[in-house]
Amino acid sequence: MTHTNEHNSEQSKADARDAVTANGYTKKWWKEAVVYQIYPRSFKDSNADGIGDLRGIASQLDYIQNLGVDVVWLSPMYDSPNADNGYDIRDYRKVMSEFGTMADFDELLEAVKARGMKMILDLVVNHTSDDHFWFVESRKAKDNPYRDYYLWREGKDGKEPNDWVSYFSGSAWKKDDATGEYYLHLFAEKQPDLNWDNQTVREEVYDVMRFWLDKGIDGFRMDVIPFISKDPNFPDFPDDYDGDYGRVYASGAKLHDYVQEMNREVLSKYDVMTVGEAEGVTLAEIPLLVDERRDELNMVFQFDVVKLDRESWRWKSWTLPGLKAIYTRFERGLDKHCWNALFLSNHDNPRVVSRFGDDSPPYRMASAKLLAMMLLTLKGTPFIYQGDELGMTNYPFTNIAEFDDIQVKNAWQAEVLTDQVEADDYIINLRRTSRDHARTPMQWDASDNAGFTLAAKAWLAVNPNYKEINAVQALNDQDSIYNFFKQLIQLRKETPALIYGDYVDLDPQHPTIFVFTRTLEADKYLVLLNFSNDDTTYKLPVNMRIEQLLISNLREQDKPSLFINLKGWEASLYKFNS
Ligand code: TEU
Ligand code: CA
């Protein structure tokens, strides 16, 4: 049979197995799920060493389950020297000692599943730690059996093999004394890139995946997966290079061969969800990774929302039309065979309420709830980052010594200490862009260290606003951001149109109002978000008949027609018909 026929018969079998929505989506559990990302180091410390751990997570499962999420995603908890807080793995089959033991992991997984939730892990296989056994061997000698697990090259004219740069400053190549050759590291020097052209490496990775999948996990978030295929000739940046090195590193010639092989060899044998971190991938290229007929990944984190208001550590102004345009691009660029992951924050980005809302006391609650409604009513699988359900804010950093992030420290060395950037300029920008904002300890209560640890000090400073912003306060306040998230998650679960419904932005150019519809046959919903402090009167479409206010952060039940007056940071969701 030709590929197409084979596909059709496969597709018809798939259709028979999976119901299809009225507007053409194959129904899947991971399209209907809400995911909660946990950064274990900062979530909860159970043994008073100041560092979060697996037993700490296990102690807070009521809190997570009560929110109503379906899946938890753990950032890496594997054995690591923590050059990049676990994104530098030393042993894929061992739990990081600071986080606990494999028994702790097994108990946590069992407890998560016992509560009807699922767990996905972070698959970091573009690179390992330089302490990984494979690299320790590989660097010993050019003829070492592990040499080709990594990407070694001779220098050129006494310099690095090409002009590529690291995400963490400096060249992407490090000269190794033992053999005089250079190895590639797109991130830290302690994060050497694996050689995916080596079939043995790919098989090692697939074995690691099976090890965790056979324990019963429900899938993976895949760290910079678009980077795994490199041009073995390592040409310099192209002549039209615009400084966006992610675009150059991503989508190499064999990327899809390798992801399809990974799917064939491993993923297809389990009922799992996969989400790729698609740094460097344009919207036009996303279907190549997520079209269900290509058997690669289920969805990706596309980085337009990451790059909207910053270039690396430097903040830049953004507009609401610019943010809204991203979601219209998704609606138009991804057909019914594709799906999207929705995120507004994670462990690499500042706190969402400080970034897209207003974290000053008068507006923090309302704007955090508005952002919750945006995340939970747009189209795609929503990923909530730990603490955003409390409206946790950026940290008031004032000097470089307060930062932990290797990306921050390396750039300080490379750009500030070399007088290329003013120290004040750097710190002022980091106060808006640093990854460390998202890594300050979870704020559980008003006790010392926000109840995160009984140690004298946490591994990273606790935000001083923890007495006002913490989980105990939120759980006891029916109007808290946490409870608003909870209501929205419940509403989303009960409303297929909010999951699968078509998306239309009704006013893309409005400077402060985000107004869109989600419709699935006769079920029609209107979302109104006022991204400003100012009360704003908004004219509704003439043929729109409001039926019922379903949820709002600031408004009582009403049935506006023609005009609606939106309070500052008001977020309201209506059912309508027309
Ligand atoms: O992030 C990849 C990535 O692109 C980020 O480094 C991001 O672009 C940068 O932090 C600026 O925001 C993944 C992980 O999420 C990150 O934590 C790791 O540091 C990185 O890969 C290397 O594993
Ligand atoms: Ca601990």
XYZ file of C-alpha atoms and ligand atoms in Angstrom:
602
model
C 0.000 0.000 0.000
C 1.142 3.505 -0.621
C 2.017 5.679 2.331
C -1.217 7.654 1.937
C -3.523 4.599 1.860
C -1.665 3.076 4.751
C -2.122 6.367 6.551
C -5.838 6.486 5.759
C -6.439 2.993 7.071
C -4.322 3.823 10.109
C -6.197 7.090 10.500
C -9.601 5.403 10.196
C -8.538 2.896 12.857
C -7.395 5.808 15.012
C -10.685 7.574 14.394
C -12.611 4.481 15.342
C -10.606 4.324 18.558
C -10.721 8.050 19.339
C -13.884 10.132 19.151
C -13.590 13.225 17.000
C -15.117 16.544 18.041
C -17.701 18.300 15.853
C -14.998 20.690 14.646
C -12.565 17.913 13.777
C -10.216 17.292 16.712
C -9.318 13.763 17.793
C -10.190 13.626 21.480
C -7.227 12.779 23.738
C -6.760 12.868 27.531
C -3.712 15.101 27.211
C -5.695 17.681 25.222
C -8.218 17.876 28.088
C -5.666 17.877 30.899
C -4.377 20.790 32.969
C -0.697 20.416 33.886
C 1.099 21.738 36.986
C 4.858 22.257 36.713
C 6.926 21.575 39.828
C 10.524 22.811 40.187
C 11.470 20.308 42.945
C 14.360 22.379 44.335
C 11.963 25.171 45.280
C 8.718 23.356 46.055
C 8.965 21.937 49.614
C 11.860 20.811 51.832
C 11.082 17.787 54.025
C 14.454 17.254 55.751
C 15.513 20.763 56.785
C 18.500 21.068 54.475
C 17.049 24.151 52.771
C 16.510 22.311 49.474
C 13.176 21.081 48.144
C 12.842 17.318 47.696
C 10.536 14.494 46.561
C 9.136 13.785 50.031
C 8.352 17.467 50.271
C 6.302 17.229 47.080
C 4.555 14.122 48.432
C 3.565 16.087 51.550
C 1.732 18.669 49.416
C -0.290 16.433 47.096
C -3.573 17.483 48.757
C -2.791 21.073 47.805
C -2.040 20.095 44.204
C -4.979 17.710 43.820
C -7.385 20.198 45.392
C -6.491 22.699 42.671
C -7.941 20.201 40.179
C -4.926 19.633 37.941
C -4.583 16.319 36.108
C -0.850 16.040 35.467
C 2.255 17.092 37.360
C 5.474 17.758 35.444
C 8.626 17.451 37.519
C 11.633 19.479 36.398
C 14.715 17.183 36.466
C 15.137 15.205 39.676
C 17.953 12.976 38.336
C 21.460 12.735 39.810
C 23.262 15.950 38.891
C 26.131 18.205 40.075
C 23.599 21.045 39.628
C 25.659 23.281 37.384
C 22.300 24.182 35.844
C 20.034 22.987 38.681
C 19.519 19.499 37.351
C 19.455 20.243 33.617
C 22.948 18.706 33.650
C 22.349 15.034 34.273
C 25.094 12.762 35.652
C 23.050 9.550 35.934
C 19.654 9.241 34.201
C 18.626 6.285 36.350
C 19.413 7.769 39.749
C 17.529 10.366 41.815
C 19.509 13.481 42.782
C 20.726 12.878 46.359
C 19.485 16.304 47.530
C 15.997 15.342 46.338
C 15.928 11.884 47.959
C 16.031 8.264 46.816
C 14.500 6.109 44.102
C 12.189 4.719 46.803
C 11.014 8.285 47.452
C 10.348 8.679 43.729
C 8.453 5.387 43.522
C 6.332 6.396 46.515
C 5.634 9.826 45.052
C 4.607 8.363 41.686
C 2.335 5.862 43.417
C 0.744 8.594 45.554
C 0.184 10.829 42.505
C -1.480 7.976 40.598
C -3.522 6.915 43.641
C -5.065 10.377 43.532
C -6.037 9.963 39.882
C -3.348 12.296 38.633
C -0.562 11.589 36.129
C 3.130 12.449 36.172
C 5.460 13.471 33.353
C 9.217 13.882 33.697
C 11.720 16.224 32.080
C 13.728 14.455 29.348
C 17.055 16.303 28.993
C 18.868 14.478 26.217
C 20.375 17.180 24.036
C 23.246 17.174 26.539
C 24.424 15.523 29.758
C 26.564 16.679 32.653
C 30.312 16.580 32.021
C 30.400 14.341 35.105
C 28.298 11.726 33.311
C 30.208 8.424 32.951
C 29.840 8.667 29.180
C 31.645 12.035 29.049
C 34.251 11.090 31.643
C 35.179 8.232 29.321
C 34.697 10.162 26.071
C 37.164 12.915 27.013
C 39.920 10.429 27.987
C 41.141 9.668 24.468
C 40.260 10.033 20.795
C 39.909 6.285 20.469
C 37.854 5.810 23.612
C 34.689 3.741 22.873
C 32.586 6.648 24.186
C 34.382 9.320 22.137
C 31.559 9.569 19.601
C 28.878 9.926 22.246
C 29.706 13.623 22.123
C 30.669 16.182 19.467
C 34.461 16.591 19.333
C 36.232 18.633 16.673
C 39.740 19.913 15.956
C 40.137 23.669 16.312
C 40.429 25.818 13.205
C 43.478 28.121 12.817
C 44.137 27.773 16.510
C 40.580 28.740 17.413
C 37.192 27.107 18.058
C 35.792 24.914 15.239
C 33.160 27.581 14.412
C 31.648 30.821 15.722
C 28.691 29.321 17.570
C 27.920 30.773 21.003
C 26.602 29.265 24.225
C 23.265 30.270 25.819
C 25.340 30.845 28.921
C 27.867 33.248 27.340
C 31.077 32.631 25.448
C 31.849 30.123 22.745
C 29.786 26.936 22.362
C 33.111 25.060 22.175
C 35.487 24.144 24.998
C 39.014 22.943 24.365
C 39.812 19.812 26.356
C 43.424 19.435 27.469
C 43.543 15.632 27.428
C 43.230 15.448 23.634
C 43.509 19.083 22.501
C 40.158 18.803 20.730
C 37.073 20.949 21.366
C 33.661 19.639 22.474
C 30.311 21.336 21.761
C 28.170 22.720 24.594
C 25.218 24.883 23.558
C 24.668 25.576 27.229
C 27.206 25.456 30.079
C 30.710 23.992 29.683
C 29.465 21.381 32.147
C 26.668 20.439 29.688
C 28.343 18.742 26.681
C 25.993 18.084 23.756
C 25.291 14.454 22.890
C 25.985 13.196 19.365
C 22.574 12.069 18.131
C 24.079 10.941 14.818
C 25.545 8.067 16.850
C 22.913 5.317 16.859
C 24.300 3.941 20.130
C 23.545 7.278 21.804
C 19.984 7.178 20.508
C 19.543 3.639 21.805
C 20.938 4.669 25.193
C 18.365 7.481 25.325
C 15.528 5.149 24.367
C 16.589 2.758 27.148
C 16.503 5.633 29.649
C 12.995 6.529 28.471
C 11.814 2.913 28.831
C 13.317 2.770 32.353
C 11.026 5.585 33.528
C 8.019 4.674 31.378
C 8.102 1.119 32.737
C 7.806 2.636 36.214
C 4.469 4.024 35.066
C 5.122 7.685 34.306
C 2.798 9.245 31.770
C 5.172 11.039 29.413
C 7.893 13.619 28.997
C 8.585 17.303 28.582
C 11.570 17.309 26.213
C 14.302 19.871 26.913
C 15.424 21.747 23.747
C 14.572 18.660 21.688
C 14.771 20.662 18.384
C 18.544 21.031 18.952
C 19.473 17.341 18.803
C 20.391 17.195 15.094
C 23.534 19.157 14.163
C 25.316 19.624 10.830
C 28.445 17.496 11.353
C 30.477 19.991 9.317
C 29.626 22.722 11.849
C 29.591 25.679 9.449
C 29.802 29.185 10.966
C 26.616 31.156 11.510
C 24.990 31.887 8.115
C 25.557 35.235 6.387
C 22.005 36.336 7.248
C 22.492 35.477 10.942
C 20.424 37.933 12.991
C 21.714 37.021 16.450
C 18.946 34.495 17.155
C 21.215 31.491 17.620
C 18.269 29.289 18.658
C 17.034 29.469 15.060
C 20.382 28.158 13.836
C 20.667 25.367 16.436
C 17.072 24.131 15.983
C 15.531 21.931 13.296
C 18.685 20.298 11.963
C 18.444 17.977 8.970
C 17.762 14.812 10.947
C 15.565 16.197 13.734
C 12.391 14.591 12.436
C 14.105 11.307 11.594
C 15.250 11.068 15.203
C 11.959 12.130 16.798
C 10.022 9.727 14.576
C 12.478 6.966 15.491
C 12.017 7.829 19.198
C 8.251 7.623 18.702
C 8.479 4.331 16.801
C 10.939 2.695 19.206
C 9.485 3.977 22.492
C 6.600 6.443 22.707
C 4.202 4.531 20.453
C 4.335 1.613 22.859
C 2.861 3.599 25.777
C -0.208 5.793 26.360
C 1.805 8.914 27.055
C 1.875 12.632 26.431
C 4.888 14.477 25.050
C 5.615 18.186 24.939
C 8.723 19.512 23.268
C 10.462 22.708 24.374
C 10.548 24.297 20.949
C 13.136 27.044 21.403
C 14.259 28.157 17.927
C 11.243 26.674 16.117
C 9.033 29.038 14.127
C 5.259 28.709 14.114
C 5.409 27.478 10.503
C 7.690 24.617 11.570
C 5.555 23.465 14.541
C 3.243 21.154 12.519
C 6.342 19.169 11.501
C 6.705 18.249 15.180
C 3.078 17.978 16.354
C 0.880 16.927 13.398
C -0.663 13.701 14.742
C -0.213 12.041 11.348
C 3.580 12.402 11.627
C 3.874 10.395 14.839
C 6.406 12.708 16.479
C 5.292 14.777 19.528
C 1.860 15.697 20.864
C 2.552 19.400 21.409
C 5.296 21.962 21.925
C 6.072 25.062 23.969
C 6.550 27.635 21.198
C 8.750 30.522 22.254
C 7.010 33.571 20.760
C 5.556 34.294 24.211
C 9.035 33.949 25.783
C 10.613 36.403 23.359
C 7.767 38.951 23.414
C 9.284 41.156 26.133
C 12.965 40.260 26.287
C 16.025 39.410 24.308
C 18.137 37.165 26.527
C 18.488 39.181 29.789
C 17.475 42.553 28.310
C 13.809 43.541 28.826
C 11.896 45.148 25.988
C 8.468 46.724 25.933
C 5.581 44.695 24.621
C 2.033 45.445 23.529
C -1.192 43.564 24.144
C -1.847 43.335 20.367
C 1.577 41.701 20.125
C 0.641 39.137 22.765
C -2.803 38.533 21.233
C -1.318 38.028 17.772
C 0.534 34.954 19.020
C -2.733 33.117 19.679
C -4.271 34.068 16.363
C -1.110 32.769 14.671
C -1.573 29.475 16.528
C -5.248 29.281 15.492
C -4.371 29.888 11.855
C -1.082 27.994 11.756
C -2.123 24.801 13.508
C -4.876 22.779 11.853
C -7.080 20.119 13.511
C -4.293 17.554 13.284
C -2.098 19.688 15.539
C -2.278 20.673 19.189
C -0.594 23.349 21.300
C 0.787 23.724 24.805
C -0.194 26.958 26.548
C 2.151 28.558 29.056
C 2.765 32.063 30.354
C 5.540 31.123 32.790
C 7.890 28.369 33.892
C 11.231 27.948 35.706
C 13.021 29.938 32.971
C 10.791 33.006 33.037
C 9.816 35.748 35.497
C 6.610 35.489 37.531
C 3.600 35.885 35.261
C 1.769 38.494 37.401
C 4.887 40.697 37.452
C 5.469 40.185 33.755
C 2.025 40.477 32.120
C -0.103 41.753 35.052
C 0.456 44.363 37.764
C 2.039 43.001 40.959
C 1.468 46.182 42.976
C -0.892 45.562 45.922
C -4.043 47.231 44.465
C -3.960 45.161 41.264
C -2.021 41.969 41.995
C -5.047 39.806 42.871
C -7.225 40.952 39.979
C -4.466 40.781 37.380
C -3.262 37.358 38.528
C -6.843 36.069 38.168
C -7.099 37.689 34.731
C -3.962 35.831 33.637
C -5.387 32.614 35.074
C -8.518 33.081 32.957
C -6.415 33.770 29.870
C -4.316 30.627 30.417
C -7.359 28.450 31.114
C -9.693 29.639 28.329
C -7.314 29.861 25.347
C -6.953 26.833 23.077
C -4.323 24.272 24.060
C -3.185 22.267 27.063
C -2.561 24.765 29.885
C 0.615 24.493 31.983
C 0.452 26.204 35.383
C 3.819 26.989 36.967
C 4.152 26.397 40.714
C 3.263 29.492 42.741
C 1.418 31.324 39.972
C -1.788 29.962 41.533
C -0.845 32.065 44.570
C 0.060 35.129 42.535
C 3.686 34.884 43.631
C 5.670 37.844 42.343
C 9.171 38.622 41.094
C 11.862 38.922 43.760
C 13.295 42.379 44.601
C 16.876 41.583 43.533
C 19.385 44.387 44.128
C 22.814 42.856 43.560
C 24.502 40.067 41.639
C 25.314 38.077 44.802
C 21.599 37.325 45.258
C 21.344 35.368 41.994
C 21.872 31.623 41.590
C 21.321 31.128 37.866
C 24.425 30.127 35.877
C 23.033 32.096 32.926
C 23.101 35.266 35.075
C 26.515 34.638 36.604
C 28.175 33.765 33.297
C 26.804 36.875 31.588
C 28.015 38.976 34.551
C 31.519 37.603 33.998
C 31.365 37.887 30.226
C 29.610 41.229 29.779
C 29.702 43.264 32.976
C 33.173 42.481 34.306
C 34.529 43.129 30.820
C 32.889 46.581 30.861
C 30.651 45.790 27.888
C 27.540 46.317 30.025
C 26.981 48.629 33.022
C 26.334 46.685 36.244
C 23.266 48.833 37.027
C 21.892 48.313 33.531
C 22.314 44.556 33.935
C 20.675 44.365 37.367
C 17.795 46.649 36.364
C 17.038 44.323 33.443
C 17.425 41.165 35.536
C 14.820 42.548 37.934
C 12.387 41.967 35.068
C 13.863 39.016 33.198
C 15.848 36.701 35.457
C 14.983 32.995 35.662
C 15.602 33.201 39.421
C 12.309 35.044 39.940
C 10.533 31.745 39.293
C 12.918 29.739 41.489
C 12.423 31.423 44.871
C 10.868 28.961 47.331
C 7.140 28.234 47.277
C 5.360 30.330 49.905
C 3.350 27.858 52.039
C 2.545 29.951 55.116
C 3.560 32.984 57.182
C 6.106 31.096 59.322
C 9.881 31.420 58.859
C 11.039 30.827 55.298
C 7.359 30.779 54.261
C 7.094 27.244 55.610
C 9.277 26.008 52.728
C 12.032 24.755 55.027
C 12.816 24.376 58.711
C 16.460 25.100 57.948
C 17.768 28.507 58.971
C 18.044 29.451 55.283
C 16.614 28.183 52.018
C 18.937 27.511 49.055
C 17.600 30.717 47.438
C 16.100 33.685 49.304
C 12.375 33.590 50.064
C 10.388 36.514 48.690
C 9.857 38.980 51.593
C 6.138 39.242 50.713
C 5.486 35.685 51.938
C 3.489 36.815 54.970
C 0.836 38.257 52.644
C 1.231 35.787 49.782
C 1.109 32.121 50.862
C -0.908 28.924 50.454
C -2.509 28.902 53.927
C -3.884 32.400 53.334
C -5.098 31.388 49.863
C -6.819 28.191 50.978
C -8.709 30.118 53.669
C -9.847 32.897 51.333
C -12.684 31.897 49.000
C -11.750 34.882 46.793
C -8.091 33.910 46.548
C -6.230 33.514 43.273
C -5.859 29.817 44.126
C -9.604 29.359 44.415
C -10.161 31.305 41.200
C -7.752 28.921 39.433
C -9.670 26.032 40.988
C -13.033 27.306 39.713
C -11.621 27.951 36.236
C -10.086 24.484 36.043
C -13.399 22.928 37.082
C -15.304 25.045 34.544
C -12.850 24.098 31.800
C -13.310 20.401 32.544
C -17.095 20.792 32.244
C -16.946 22.834 29.031
C -15.692 21.059 25.867
C -15.873 24.370 23.959
C -13.149 25.773 26.236
C -10.969 22.795 25.353
C -11.689 22.034 21.695
C -13.725 25.103 20.610
C -12.653 27.334 17.728
C -10.891 30.537 18.747
C -11.557 34.011 17.362
C -9.970 37.235 18.590
C -12.767 39.828 18.226
C -10.530 42.882 18.477
C -6.868 42.129 17.727
C -5.752 45.755 17.689
C -7.451 46.973 20.864
C -4.563 48.274 22.999
C -5.838 47.121 26.398
C -8.803 44.752 25.964
C -8.331 41.082 25.021
C -11.729 39.815 23.857
C -12.129 36.443 22.210
C -14.655 33.688 21.680
C -14.490 29.943 21.987
C -17.240 28.093 20.107
C -18.103 24.448 19.563
C -21.395 24.011 17.684
C -24.105 25.776 19.740
C -21.850 26.268 22.774
C -20.430 29.767 22.591
C -18.310 31.590 25.143
C -16.976 35.131 25.344
C -13.862 36.058 27.320
C -13.214 39.699 28.200
C -9.853 40.637 29.760
C -8.988 44.248 30.646
C -5.175 44.434 30.628
C -5.114 47.867 32.268
C -5.765 49.689 35.555
C -8.437 51.766 33.838
C -12.179 51.140 33.757
C -13.003 50.741 30.071
C -16.329 50.693 28.243
C -16.322 48.104 25.501
C -18.823 47.797 22.671
C -20.013 44.220 22.171
C -20.753 42.795 18.692
C -24.282 43.860 17.756
C -25.629 40.368 17.126
C -24.236 38.940 20.362
C -26.842 37.985 22.931
C -25.286 37.428 26.349
C -26.885 34.489 28.185
C -25.040 34.160 31.482
C -21.956 35.309 33.355
C -20.107 32.091 34.252
C -17.167 33.496 36.201
C -15.522 36.838 36.852
C -12.846 38.238 39.151
C -14.680 41.543 39.716
C -18.227 41.392 38.384
C -21.559 40.186 39.717
C -24.082 38.376 37.532
C -25.462 40.561 34.732
C -26.512 40.422 31.081
C -24.919 43.359 29.326
C -26.012 44.194 25.794
C -24.258 46.462 23.338
C -21.906 48.005 25.891
C -20.064 46.570 28.870
C -18.046 48.588 31.366
C -14.967 46.602 32.346
C -13.211 47.506 35.587
C -9.404 47.725 35.706
C -7.986 44.153 35.360
C -11.495 42.694 35.084
C -11.676 39.176 33.647
C -15.176 37.916 32.759
C -16.383 34.808 30.967
C -19.877 34.780 29.505
C -21.992 32.191 27.705
C -23.645 33.790 24.687
C -25.641 32.978 21.581
C -26.068 34.796 18.325
O 15.879 25.877 28.387
C 16.333 26.110 27.055
C 16.260 27.541 26.774
O 16.141 27.959 25.662
C 16.367 28.430 27.963
O 17.755 28.373 28.270
C 15.937 29.817 27.693
O 16.041 30.157 26.350
C 16.871 30.699 28.449
O 16.832 30.206 29.749
C 16.387 32.120 28.395
O 15.121 32.179 28.989
C 16.022 24.528 28.813
C 15.650 24.488 30.291
O 14.282 24.876 30.444
C 16.576 25.432 31.018
O 16.227 25.510 32.403
C 17.999 24.892 30.873
O 18.898 25.834 31.448
C 18.371 24.690 29.395
O 17.354 24.091 28.613
C 19.560 23.736 29.296
O 19.119 22.456 29.685
Ca 15.464 18.814 51.449
